[in-house]
mmCIF file with all atom_site columns, C-alpha atoms in Angstrom:
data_model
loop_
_atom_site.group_PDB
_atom_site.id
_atom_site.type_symbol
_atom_site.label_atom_id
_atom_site.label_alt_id
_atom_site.label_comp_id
_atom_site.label_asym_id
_atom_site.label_entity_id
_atom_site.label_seq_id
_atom_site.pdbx_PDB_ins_code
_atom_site.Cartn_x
_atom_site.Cartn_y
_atom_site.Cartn_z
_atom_site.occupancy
_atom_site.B_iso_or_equiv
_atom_site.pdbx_formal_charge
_atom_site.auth_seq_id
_atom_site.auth_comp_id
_atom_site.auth_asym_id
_atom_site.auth_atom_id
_atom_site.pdbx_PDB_model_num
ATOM 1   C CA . UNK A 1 1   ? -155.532 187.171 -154.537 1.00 41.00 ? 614 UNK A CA 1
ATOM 2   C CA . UNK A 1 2   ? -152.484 188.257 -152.820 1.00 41.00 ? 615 UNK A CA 1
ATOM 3   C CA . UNK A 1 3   ? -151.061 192.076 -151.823 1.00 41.00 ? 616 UNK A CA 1
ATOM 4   C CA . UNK A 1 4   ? -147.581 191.361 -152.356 1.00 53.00 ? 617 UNK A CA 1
ATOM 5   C CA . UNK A 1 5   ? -144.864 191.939 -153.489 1.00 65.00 ? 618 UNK A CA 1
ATOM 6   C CA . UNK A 1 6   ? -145.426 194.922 -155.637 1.00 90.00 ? 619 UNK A CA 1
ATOM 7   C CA . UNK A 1 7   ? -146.360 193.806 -159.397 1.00 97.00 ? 620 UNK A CA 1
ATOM 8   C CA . UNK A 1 8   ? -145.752 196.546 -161.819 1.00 98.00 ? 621 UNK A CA 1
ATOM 9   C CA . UNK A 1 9   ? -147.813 196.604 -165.368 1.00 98.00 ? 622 UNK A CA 1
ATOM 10  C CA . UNK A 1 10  ? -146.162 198.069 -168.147 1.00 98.00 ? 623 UNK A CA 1
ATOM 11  C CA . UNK A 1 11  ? -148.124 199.715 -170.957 1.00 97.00 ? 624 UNK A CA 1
ATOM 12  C CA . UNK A 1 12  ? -146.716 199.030 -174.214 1.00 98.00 ? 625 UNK A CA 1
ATOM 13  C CA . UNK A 1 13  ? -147.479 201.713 -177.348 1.00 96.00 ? 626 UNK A CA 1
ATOM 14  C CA . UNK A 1 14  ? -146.035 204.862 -176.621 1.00 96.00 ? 627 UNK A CA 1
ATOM 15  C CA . UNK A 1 15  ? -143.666 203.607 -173.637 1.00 98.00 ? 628 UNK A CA 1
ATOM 16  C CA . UNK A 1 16  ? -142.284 200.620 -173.969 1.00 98.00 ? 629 UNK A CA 1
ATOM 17  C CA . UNK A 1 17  ? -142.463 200.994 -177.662 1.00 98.00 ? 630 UNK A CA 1
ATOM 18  C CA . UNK A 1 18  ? -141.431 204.220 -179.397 1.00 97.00 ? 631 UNK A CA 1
ATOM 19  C CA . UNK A 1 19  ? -143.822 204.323 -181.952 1.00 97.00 ? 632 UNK A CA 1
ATOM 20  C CA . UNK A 1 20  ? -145.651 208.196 -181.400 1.00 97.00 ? 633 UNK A CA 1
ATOM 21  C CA . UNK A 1 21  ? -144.255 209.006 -185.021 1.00 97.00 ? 634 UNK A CA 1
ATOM 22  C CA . UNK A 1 22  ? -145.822 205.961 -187.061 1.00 97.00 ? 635 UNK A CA 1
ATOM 23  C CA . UNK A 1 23  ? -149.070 206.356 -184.544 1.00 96.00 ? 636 UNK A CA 1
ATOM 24  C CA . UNK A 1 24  ? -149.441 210.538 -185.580 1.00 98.00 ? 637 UNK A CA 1
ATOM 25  C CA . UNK A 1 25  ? -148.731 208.600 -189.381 1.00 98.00 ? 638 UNK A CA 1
ATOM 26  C CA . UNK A 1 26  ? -151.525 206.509 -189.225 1.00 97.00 ? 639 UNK A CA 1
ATOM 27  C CA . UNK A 1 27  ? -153.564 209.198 -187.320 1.00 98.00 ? 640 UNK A CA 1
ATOM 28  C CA . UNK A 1 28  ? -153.059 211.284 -190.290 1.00 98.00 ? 641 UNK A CA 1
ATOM 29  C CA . UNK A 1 29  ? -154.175 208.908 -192.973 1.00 98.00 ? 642 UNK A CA 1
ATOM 30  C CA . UNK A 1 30  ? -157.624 208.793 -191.382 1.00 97.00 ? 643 UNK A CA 1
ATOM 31  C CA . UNK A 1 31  ? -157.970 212.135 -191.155 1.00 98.00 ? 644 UNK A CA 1
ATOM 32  C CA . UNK A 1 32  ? -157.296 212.394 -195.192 1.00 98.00 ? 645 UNK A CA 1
ATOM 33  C CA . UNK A 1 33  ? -160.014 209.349 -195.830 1.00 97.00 ? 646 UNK A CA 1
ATOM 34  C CA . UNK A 1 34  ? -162.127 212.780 -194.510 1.00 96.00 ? 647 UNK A CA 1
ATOM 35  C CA . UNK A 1 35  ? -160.659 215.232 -195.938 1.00 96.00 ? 648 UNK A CA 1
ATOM 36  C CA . UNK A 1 36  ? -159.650 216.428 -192.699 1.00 97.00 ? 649 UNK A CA 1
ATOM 37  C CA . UNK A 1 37  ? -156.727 218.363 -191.135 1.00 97.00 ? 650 UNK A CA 1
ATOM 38  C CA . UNK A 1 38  ? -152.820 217.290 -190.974 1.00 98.00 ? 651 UNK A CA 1
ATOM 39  C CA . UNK A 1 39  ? -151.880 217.132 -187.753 1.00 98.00 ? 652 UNK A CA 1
ATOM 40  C CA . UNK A 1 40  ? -148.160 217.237 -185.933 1.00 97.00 ? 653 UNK A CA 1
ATOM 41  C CA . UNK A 1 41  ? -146.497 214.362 -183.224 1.00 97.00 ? 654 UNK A CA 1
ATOM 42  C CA . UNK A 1 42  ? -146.878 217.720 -180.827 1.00 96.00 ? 655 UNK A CA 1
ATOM 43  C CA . UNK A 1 43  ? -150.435 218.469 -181.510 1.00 97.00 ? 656 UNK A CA 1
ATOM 44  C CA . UNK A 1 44  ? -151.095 215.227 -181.079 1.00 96.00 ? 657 UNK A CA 1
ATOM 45  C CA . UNK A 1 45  ? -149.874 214.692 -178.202 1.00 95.00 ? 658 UNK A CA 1
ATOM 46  C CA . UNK A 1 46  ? -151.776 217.794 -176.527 1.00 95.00 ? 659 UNK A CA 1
ATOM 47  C CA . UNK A 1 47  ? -155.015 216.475 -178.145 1.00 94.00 ? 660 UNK A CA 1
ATOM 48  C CA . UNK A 1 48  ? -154.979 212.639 -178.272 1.00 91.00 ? 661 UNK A CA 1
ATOM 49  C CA . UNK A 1 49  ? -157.279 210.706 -175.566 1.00 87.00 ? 662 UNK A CA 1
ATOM 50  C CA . UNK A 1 50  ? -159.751 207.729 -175.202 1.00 85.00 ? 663 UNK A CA 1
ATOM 51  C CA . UNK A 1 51  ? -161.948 207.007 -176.321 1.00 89.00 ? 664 UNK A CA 1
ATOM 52  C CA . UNK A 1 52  ? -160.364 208.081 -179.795 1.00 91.00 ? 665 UNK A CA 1
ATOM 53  C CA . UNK A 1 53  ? -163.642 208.187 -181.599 1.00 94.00 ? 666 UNK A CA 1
ATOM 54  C CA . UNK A 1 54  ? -163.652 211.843 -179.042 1.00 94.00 ? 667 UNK A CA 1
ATOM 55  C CA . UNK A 1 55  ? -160.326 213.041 -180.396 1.00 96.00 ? 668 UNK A CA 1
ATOM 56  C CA . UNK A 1 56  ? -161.184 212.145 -183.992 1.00 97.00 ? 669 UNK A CA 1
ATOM 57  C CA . UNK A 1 57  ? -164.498 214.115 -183.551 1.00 97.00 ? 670 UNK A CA 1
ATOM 58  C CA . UNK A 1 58  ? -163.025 216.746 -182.183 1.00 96.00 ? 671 UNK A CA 1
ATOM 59  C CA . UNK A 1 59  ? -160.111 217.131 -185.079 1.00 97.00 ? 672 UNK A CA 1
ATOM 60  C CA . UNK A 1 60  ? -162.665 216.700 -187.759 1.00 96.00 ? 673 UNK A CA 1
ATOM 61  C CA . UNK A 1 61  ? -164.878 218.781 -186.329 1.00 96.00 ? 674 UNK A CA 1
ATOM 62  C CA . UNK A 1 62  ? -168.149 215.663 -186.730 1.00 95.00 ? 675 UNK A CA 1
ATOM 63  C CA . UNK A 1 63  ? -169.275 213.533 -185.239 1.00 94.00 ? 676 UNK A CA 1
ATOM 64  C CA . UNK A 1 64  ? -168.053 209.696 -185.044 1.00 95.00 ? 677 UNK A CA 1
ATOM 65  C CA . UNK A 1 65  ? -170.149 207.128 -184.117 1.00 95.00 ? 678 UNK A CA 1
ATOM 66  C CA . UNK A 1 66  ? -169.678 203.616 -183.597 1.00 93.00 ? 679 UNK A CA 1
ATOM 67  C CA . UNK A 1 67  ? -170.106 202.460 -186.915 1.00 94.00 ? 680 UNK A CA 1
ATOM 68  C CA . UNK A 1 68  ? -168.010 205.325 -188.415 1.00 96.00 ? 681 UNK A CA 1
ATOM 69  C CA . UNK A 1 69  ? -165.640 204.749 -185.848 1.00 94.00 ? 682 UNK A CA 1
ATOM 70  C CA . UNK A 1 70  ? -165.205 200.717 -186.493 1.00 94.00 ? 683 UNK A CA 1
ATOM 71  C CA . UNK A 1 71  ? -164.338 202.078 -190.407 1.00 96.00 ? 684 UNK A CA 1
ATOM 72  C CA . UNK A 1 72  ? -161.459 204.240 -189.360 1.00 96.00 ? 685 UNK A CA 1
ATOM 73  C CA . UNK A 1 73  ? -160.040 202.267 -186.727 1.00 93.00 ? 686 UNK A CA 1
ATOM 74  C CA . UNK A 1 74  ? -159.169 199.862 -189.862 1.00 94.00 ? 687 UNK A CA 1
ATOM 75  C CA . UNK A 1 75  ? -157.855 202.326 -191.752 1.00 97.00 ? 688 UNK A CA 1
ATOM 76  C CA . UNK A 1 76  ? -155.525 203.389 -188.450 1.00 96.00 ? 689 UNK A CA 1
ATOM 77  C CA . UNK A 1 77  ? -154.368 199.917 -188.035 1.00 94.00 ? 690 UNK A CA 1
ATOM 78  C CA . UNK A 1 78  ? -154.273 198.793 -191.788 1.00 95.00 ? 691 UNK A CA 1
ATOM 79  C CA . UNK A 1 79  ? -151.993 201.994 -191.902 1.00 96.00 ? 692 UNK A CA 1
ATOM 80  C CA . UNK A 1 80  ? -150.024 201.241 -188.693 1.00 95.00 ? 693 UNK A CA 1
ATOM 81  C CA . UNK A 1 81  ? -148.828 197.940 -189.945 1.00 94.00 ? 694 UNK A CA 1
ATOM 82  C CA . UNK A 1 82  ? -147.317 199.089 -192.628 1.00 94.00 ? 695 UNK A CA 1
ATOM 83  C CA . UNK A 1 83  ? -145.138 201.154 -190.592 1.00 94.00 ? 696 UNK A CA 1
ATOM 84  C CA . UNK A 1 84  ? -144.174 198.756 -187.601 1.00 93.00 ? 697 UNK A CA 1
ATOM 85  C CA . UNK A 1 85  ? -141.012 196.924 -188.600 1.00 89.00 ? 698 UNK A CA 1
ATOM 86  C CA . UNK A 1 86  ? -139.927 200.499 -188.519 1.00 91.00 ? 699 UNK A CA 1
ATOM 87  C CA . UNK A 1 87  ? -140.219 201.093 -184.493 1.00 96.00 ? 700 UNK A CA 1
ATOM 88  C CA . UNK A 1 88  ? -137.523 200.337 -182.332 1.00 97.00 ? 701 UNK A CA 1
ATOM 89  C CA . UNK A 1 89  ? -138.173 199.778 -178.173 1.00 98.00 ? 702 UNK A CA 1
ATOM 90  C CA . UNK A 1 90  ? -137.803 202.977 -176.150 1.00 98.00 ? 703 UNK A CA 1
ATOM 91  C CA . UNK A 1 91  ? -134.052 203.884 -175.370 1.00 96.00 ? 704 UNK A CA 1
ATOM 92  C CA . UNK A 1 92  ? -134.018 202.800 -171.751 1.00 98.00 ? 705 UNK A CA 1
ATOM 93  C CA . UNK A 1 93  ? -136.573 199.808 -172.169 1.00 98.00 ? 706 UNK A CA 1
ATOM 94  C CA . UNK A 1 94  ? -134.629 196.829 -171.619 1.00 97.00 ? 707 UNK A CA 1
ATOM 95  C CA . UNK A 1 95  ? -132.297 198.545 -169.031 1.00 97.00 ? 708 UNK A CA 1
ATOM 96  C CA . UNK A 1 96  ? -135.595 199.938 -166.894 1.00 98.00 ? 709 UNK A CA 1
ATOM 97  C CA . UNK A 1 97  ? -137.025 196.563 -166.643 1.00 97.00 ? 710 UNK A CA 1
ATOM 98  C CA . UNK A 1 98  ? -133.998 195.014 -165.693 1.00 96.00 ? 711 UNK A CA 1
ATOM 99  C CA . UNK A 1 99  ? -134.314 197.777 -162.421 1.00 95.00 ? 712 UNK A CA 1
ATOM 100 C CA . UNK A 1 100 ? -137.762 196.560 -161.486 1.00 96.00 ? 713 UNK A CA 1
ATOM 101 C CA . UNK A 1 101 ? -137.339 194.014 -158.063 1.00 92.00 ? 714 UNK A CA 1
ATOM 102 C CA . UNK A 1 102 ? -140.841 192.320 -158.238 1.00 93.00 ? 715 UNK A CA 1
ATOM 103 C CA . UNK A 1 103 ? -142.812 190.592 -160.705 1.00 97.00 ? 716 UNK A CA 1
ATOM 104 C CA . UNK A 1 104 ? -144.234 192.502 -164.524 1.00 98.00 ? 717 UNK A CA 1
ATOM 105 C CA . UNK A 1 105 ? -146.549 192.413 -167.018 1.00 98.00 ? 718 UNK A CA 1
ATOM 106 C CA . UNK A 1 106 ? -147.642 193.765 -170.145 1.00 98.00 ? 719 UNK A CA 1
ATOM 107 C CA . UNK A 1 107 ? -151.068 195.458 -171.248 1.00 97.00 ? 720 UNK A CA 1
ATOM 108 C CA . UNK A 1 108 ? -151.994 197.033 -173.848 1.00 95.00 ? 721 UNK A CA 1
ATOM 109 C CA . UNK A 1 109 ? -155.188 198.159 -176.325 1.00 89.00 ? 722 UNK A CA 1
ATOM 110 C CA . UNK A 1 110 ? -153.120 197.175 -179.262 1.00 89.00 ? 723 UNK A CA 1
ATOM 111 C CA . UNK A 1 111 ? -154.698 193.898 -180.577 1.00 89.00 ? 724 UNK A CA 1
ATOM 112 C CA . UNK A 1 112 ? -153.642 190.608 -178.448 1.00 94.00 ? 725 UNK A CA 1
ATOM 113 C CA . UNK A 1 113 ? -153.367 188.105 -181.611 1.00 94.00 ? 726 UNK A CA 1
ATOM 114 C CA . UNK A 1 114 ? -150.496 190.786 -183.265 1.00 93.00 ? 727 UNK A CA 1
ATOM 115 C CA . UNK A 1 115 ? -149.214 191.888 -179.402 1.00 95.00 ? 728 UNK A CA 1
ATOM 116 C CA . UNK A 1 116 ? -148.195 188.686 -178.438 1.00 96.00 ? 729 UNK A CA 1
ATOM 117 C CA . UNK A 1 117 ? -145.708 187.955 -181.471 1.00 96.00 ? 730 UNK A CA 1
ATOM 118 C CA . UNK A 1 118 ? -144.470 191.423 -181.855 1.00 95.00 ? 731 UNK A CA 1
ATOM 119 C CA . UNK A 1 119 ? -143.387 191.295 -178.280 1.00 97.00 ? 732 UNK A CA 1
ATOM 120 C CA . UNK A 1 120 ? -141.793 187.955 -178.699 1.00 96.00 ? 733 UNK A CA 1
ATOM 121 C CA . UNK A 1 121 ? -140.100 189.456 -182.057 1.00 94.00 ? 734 UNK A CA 1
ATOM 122 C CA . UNK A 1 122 ? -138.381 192.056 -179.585 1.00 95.00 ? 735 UNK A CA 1
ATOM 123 C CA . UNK A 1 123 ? -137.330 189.369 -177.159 1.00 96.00 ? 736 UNK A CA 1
ATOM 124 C CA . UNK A 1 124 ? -139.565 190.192 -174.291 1.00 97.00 ? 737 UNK A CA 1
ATOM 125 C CA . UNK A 1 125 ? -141.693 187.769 -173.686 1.00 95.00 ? 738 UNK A CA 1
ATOM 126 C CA . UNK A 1 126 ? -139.543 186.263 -170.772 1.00 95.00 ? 739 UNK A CA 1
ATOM 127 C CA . UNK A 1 127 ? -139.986 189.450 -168.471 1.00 95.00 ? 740 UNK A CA 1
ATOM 128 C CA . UNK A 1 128 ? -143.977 188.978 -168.354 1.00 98.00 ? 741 UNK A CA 1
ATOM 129 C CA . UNK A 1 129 ? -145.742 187.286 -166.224 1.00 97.00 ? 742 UNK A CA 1
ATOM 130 C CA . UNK A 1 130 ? -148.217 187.666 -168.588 1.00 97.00 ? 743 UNK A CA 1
ATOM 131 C CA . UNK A 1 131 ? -148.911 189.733 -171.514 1.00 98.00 ? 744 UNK A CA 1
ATOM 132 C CA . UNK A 1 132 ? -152.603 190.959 -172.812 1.00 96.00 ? 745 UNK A CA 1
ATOM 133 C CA . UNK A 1 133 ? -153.744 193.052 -175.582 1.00 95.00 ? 746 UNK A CA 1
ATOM 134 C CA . UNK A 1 134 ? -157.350 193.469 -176.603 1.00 88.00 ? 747 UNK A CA 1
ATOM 135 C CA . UNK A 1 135 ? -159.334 190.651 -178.003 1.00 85.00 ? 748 UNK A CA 1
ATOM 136 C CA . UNK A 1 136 ? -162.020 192.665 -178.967 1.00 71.00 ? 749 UNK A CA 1
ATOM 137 C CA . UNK A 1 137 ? -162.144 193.641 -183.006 1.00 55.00 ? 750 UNK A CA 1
ATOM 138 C CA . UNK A 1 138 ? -162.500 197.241 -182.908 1.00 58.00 ? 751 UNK A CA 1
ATOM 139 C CA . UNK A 1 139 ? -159.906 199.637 -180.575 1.00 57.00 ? 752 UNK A CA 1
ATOM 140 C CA . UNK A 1 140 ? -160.134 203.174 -179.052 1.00 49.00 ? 753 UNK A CA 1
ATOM 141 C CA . UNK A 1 141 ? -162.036 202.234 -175.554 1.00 68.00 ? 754 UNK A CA 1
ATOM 142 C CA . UNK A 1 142 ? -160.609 203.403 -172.104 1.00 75.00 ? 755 UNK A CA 1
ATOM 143 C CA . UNK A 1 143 ? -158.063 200.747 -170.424 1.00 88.00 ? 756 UNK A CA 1
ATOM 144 C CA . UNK A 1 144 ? -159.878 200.333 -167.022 1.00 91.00 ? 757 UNK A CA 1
ATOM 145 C CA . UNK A 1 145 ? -161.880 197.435 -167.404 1.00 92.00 ? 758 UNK A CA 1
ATOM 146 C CA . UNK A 1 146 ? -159.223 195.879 -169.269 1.00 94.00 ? 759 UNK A CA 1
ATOM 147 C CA . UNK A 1 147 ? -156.513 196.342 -166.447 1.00 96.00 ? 760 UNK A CA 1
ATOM 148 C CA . UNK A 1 148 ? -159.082 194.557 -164.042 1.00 96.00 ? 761 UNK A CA 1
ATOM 149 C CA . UNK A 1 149 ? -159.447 191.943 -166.506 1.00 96.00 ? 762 UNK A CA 1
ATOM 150 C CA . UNK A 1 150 ? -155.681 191.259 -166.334 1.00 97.00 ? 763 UNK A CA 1
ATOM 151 C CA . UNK A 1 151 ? -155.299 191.445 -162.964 1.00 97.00 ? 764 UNK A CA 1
ATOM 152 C CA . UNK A 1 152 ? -157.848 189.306 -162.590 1.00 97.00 ? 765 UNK A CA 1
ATOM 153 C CA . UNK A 1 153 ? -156.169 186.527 -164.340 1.00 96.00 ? 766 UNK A CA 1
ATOM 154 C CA . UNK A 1 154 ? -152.300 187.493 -162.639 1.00 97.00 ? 767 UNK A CA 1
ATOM 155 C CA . UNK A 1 155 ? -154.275 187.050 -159.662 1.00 96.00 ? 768 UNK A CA 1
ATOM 156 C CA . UNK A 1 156 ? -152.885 190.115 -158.547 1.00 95.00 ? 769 UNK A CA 1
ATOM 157 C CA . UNK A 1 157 ? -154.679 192.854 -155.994 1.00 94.00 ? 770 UNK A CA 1
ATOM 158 C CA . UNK A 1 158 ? -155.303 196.523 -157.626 1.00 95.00 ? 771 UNK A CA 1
ATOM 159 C CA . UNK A 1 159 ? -153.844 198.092 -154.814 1.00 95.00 ? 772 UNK A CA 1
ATOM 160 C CA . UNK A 1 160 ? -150.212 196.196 -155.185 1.00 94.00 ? 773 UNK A CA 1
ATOM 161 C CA . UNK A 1 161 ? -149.880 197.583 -158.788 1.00 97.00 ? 774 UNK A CA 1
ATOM 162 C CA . UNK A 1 162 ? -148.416 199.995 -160.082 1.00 97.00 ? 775 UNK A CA 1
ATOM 163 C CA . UNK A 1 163 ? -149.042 200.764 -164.109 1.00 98.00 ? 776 UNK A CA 1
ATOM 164 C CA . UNK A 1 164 ? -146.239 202.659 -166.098 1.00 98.00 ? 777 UNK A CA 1
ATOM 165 C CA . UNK A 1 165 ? -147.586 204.263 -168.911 1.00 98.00 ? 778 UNK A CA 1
ATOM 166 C CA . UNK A 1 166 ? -147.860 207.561 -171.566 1.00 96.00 ? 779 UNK A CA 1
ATOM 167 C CA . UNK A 1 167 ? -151.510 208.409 -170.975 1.00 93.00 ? 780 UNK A CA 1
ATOM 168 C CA . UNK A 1 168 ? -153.857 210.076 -168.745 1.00 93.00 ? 781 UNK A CA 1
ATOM 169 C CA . UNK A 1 169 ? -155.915 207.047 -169.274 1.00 92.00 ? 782 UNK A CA 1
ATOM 170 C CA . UNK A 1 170 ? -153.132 204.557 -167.909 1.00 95.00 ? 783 UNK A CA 1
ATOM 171 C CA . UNK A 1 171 ? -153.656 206.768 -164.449 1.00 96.00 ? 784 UNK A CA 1
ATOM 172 C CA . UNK A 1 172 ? -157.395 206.583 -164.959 1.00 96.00 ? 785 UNK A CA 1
ATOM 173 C CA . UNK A 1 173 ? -157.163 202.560 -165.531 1.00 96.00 ? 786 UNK A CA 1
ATOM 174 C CA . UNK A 1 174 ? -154.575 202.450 -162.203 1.00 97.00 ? 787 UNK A CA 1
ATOM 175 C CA . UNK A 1 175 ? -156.911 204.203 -159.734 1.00 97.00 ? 788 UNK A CA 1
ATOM 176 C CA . UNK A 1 176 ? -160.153 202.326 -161.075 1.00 97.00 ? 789 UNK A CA 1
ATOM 177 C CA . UNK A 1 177 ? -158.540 199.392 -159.465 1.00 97.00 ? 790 UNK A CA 1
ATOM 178 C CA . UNK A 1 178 ? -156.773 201.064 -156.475 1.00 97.00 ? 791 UNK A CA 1
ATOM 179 C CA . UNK A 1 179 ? -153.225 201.129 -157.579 1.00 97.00 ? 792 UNK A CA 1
ATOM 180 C CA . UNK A 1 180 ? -150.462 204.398 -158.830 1.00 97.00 ? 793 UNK A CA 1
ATOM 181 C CA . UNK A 1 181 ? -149.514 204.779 -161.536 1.00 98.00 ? 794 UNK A CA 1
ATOM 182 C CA . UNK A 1 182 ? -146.371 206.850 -162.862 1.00 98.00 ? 795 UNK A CA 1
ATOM 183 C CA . UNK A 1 183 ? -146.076 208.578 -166.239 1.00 98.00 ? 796 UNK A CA 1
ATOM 184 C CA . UNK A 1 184 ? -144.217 208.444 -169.354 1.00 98.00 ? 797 UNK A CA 1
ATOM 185 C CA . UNK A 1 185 ? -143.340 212.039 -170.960 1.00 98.00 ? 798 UNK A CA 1
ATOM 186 C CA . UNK A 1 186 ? -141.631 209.771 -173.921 1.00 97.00 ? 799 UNK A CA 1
ATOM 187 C CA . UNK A 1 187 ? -145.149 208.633 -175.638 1.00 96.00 ? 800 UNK A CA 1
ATOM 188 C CA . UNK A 1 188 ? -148.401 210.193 -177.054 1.00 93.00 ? 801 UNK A CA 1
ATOM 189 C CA . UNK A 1 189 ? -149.416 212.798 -174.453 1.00 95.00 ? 802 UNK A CA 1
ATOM 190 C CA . UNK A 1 190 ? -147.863 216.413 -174.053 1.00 96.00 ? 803 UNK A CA 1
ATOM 191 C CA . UNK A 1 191 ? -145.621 216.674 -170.558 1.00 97.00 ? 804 UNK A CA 1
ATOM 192 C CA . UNK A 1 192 ? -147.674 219.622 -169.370 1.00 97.00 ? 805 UNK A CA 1
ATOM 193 C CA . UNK A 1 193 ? -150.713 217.659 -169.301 1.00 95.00 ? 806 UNK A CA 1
ATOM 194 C CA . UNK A 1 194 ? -149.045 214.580 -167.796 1.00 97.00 ? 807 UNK A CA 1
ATOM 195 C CA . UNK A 1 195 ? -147.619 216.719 -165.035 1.00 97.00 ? 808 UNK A CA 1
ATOM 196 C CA . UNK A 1 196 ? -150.892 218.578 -164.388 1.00 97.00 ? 809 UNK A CA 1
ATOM 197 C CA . UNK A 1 197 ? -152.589 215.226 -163.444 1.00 95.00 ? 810 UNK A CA 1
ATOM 198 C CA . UNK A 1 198 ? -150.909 215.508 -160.161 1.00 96.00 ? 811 UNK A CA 1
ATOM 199 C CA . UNK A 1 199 ? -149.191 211.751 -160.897 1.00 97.00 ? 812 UNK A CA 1
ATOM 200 C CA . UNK A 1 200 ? -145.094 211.009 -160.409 1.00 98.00 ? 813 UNK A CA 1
ATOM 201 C CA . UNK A 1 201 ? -143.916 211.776 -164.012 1.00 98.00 ? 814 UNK A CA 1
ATOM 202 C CA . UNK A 1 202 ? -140.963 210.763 -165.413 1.00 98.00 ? 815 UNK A CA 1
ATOM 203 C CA . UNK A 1 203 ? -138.720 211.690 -168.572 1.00 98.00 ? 816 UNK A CA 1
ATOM 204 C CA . UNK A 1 204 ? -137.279 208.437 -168.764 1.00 98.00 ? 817 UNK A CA 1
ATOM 205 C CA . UNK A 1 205 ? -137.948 204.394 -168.372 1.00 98.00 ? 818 UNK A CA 1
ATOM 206 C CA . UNK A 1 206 ? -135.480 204.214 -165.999 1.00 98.00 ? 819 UNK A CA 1
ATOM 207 C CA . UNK A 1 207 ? -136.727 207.289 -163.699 1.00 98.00 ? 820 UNK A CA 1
ATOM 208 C CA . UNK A 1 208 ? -140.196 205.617 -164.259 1.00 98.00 ? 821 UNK A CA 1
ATOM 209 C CA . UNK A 1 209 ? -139.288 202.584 -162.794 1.00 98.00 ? 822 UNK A CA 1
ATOM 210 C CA . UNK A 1 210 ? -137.132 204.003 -159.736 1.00 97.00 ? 823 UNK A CA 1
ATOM 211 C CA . UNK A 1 211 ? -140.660 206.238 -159.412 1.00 97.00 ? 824 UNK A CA 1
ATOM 212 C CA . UNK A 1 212 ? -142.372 203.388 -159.144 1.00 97.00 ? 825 UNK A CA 1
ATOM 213 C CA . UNK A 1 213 ? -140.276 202.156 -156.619 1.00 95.00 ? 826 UNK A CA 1
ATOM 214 C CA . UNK A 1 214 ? -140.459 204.704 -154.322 1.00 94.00 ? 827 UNK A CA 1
ATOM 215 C CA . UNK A 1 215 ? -144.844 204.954 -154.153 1.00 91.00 ? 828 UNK A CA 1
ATOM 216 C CA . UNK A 1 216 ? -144.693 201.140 -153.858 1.00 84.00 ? 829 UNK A CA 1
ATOM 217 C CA . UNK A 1 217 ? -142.626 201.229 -151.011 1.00 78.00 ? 830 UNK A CA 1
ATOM 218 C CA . UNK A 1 218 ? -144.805 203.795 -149.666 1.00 72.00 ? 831 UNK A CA 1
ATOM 219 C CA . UNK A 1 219 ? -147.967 202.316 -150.294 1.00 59.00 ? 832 UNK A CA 1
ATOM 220 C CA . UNK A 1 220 ? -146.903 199.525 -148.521 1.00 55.00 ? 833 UNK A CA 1
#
């Protein structure tokens, strides 16, 4: 593996995709298969985490297990594609990546057999050094293992990276593998709780990216 130069690994639902409205849509569709409660892009945002089997529970007020958890993930996602061809890439997307100096890539825990072509439908294959969604059948996990999965294969050391993303679990995923990670007030998780995680947050792509230039260079 090599140290250098910094690699940076963009997350893609909820920052380099702005889809946080059809994502509380589909939310809220599983929480009617329950009867459960409506809720808004801001409550979501305060109360969304992974695993999402946790933040269902915790909405519908019962528990999810795995099997109950497998049934509305399907409803989520059968939901979710109804609505994609709606979503449009994040304001600043194409302009932050342009910013970035070193090499990128793209992970996310949307599924890898539809991530692959929707990112080639926006035209952004080309920036990637390589681009990884999950290959497993059922969503909702925590991103860690997967980020050391995709490393793995960039042949890329945890400590050179540095993961832009919306969630407290893209910081979580960074640091399991030794690298930063700056944060996306744009996506699924309320500001306040992004900046009380002590990580560089930004407002924008573009700040994201110039964030992530400046803890590269001093991690260097």
């Amino acid at each position: 593996m090599t140290s250098a130069p910094p690699h940076l690994v963009w997350d893609w639902n909820g920052t380099l995709l702005n889809d946080l409205s059809l994502v509380v849509s589909a939310t809220n569709v599983v929480f009617a298969s329950l009867g459960g409660p409506t809720v808004t892009p801001e409550e979501h945002r305060v109360r969304f985490r992974r695993p999402i089997a946790e933040y269902y529970a915790e909405v519908l007020g019962q528990a999810v297990d795995a099997d109950e958890f497998g049934r509305l993930d399907k409803i989520f996602h059968d939901a979710y594609r109804t609505g994609l061809t709606t979503c449009e890439l994040a304001a600043d997307a194409r302009a932050a990546m342009a910013t970035w100096p070193g090499s990128q890539s793209l992970l996310s825990m949307w599924f890898h057999e539809e991530l692959v072509p929707t990112v080639h439908r926006y035209g952004l294959t080309g920036h990637f050094a390589r681009v990884d969604g999950l290959r497993a059948t059922v969503g909702g996990d925590r991103k860690a293992e997967s980020l050391k999965l995709h490393l793995a294969e960039l042949g890329v050391d945890g400590p050179s990276v540095v993961l832009i993303g919306d969630s407290i679990d893209d910081a979580d995923a960074a640091l399991a593998v030794g690298g930063r990670a700056v944060l996306y007030t744009g996506g699924f998780t309320d500001p306040t709780r992004l900046r009380a995680s002590g990580h560089p947050v930004a407002d924008t792509l573009t700040d994201a990216v110039a964030l992530a230039r400046e803890v590269s260079s001093a991690g260097r």
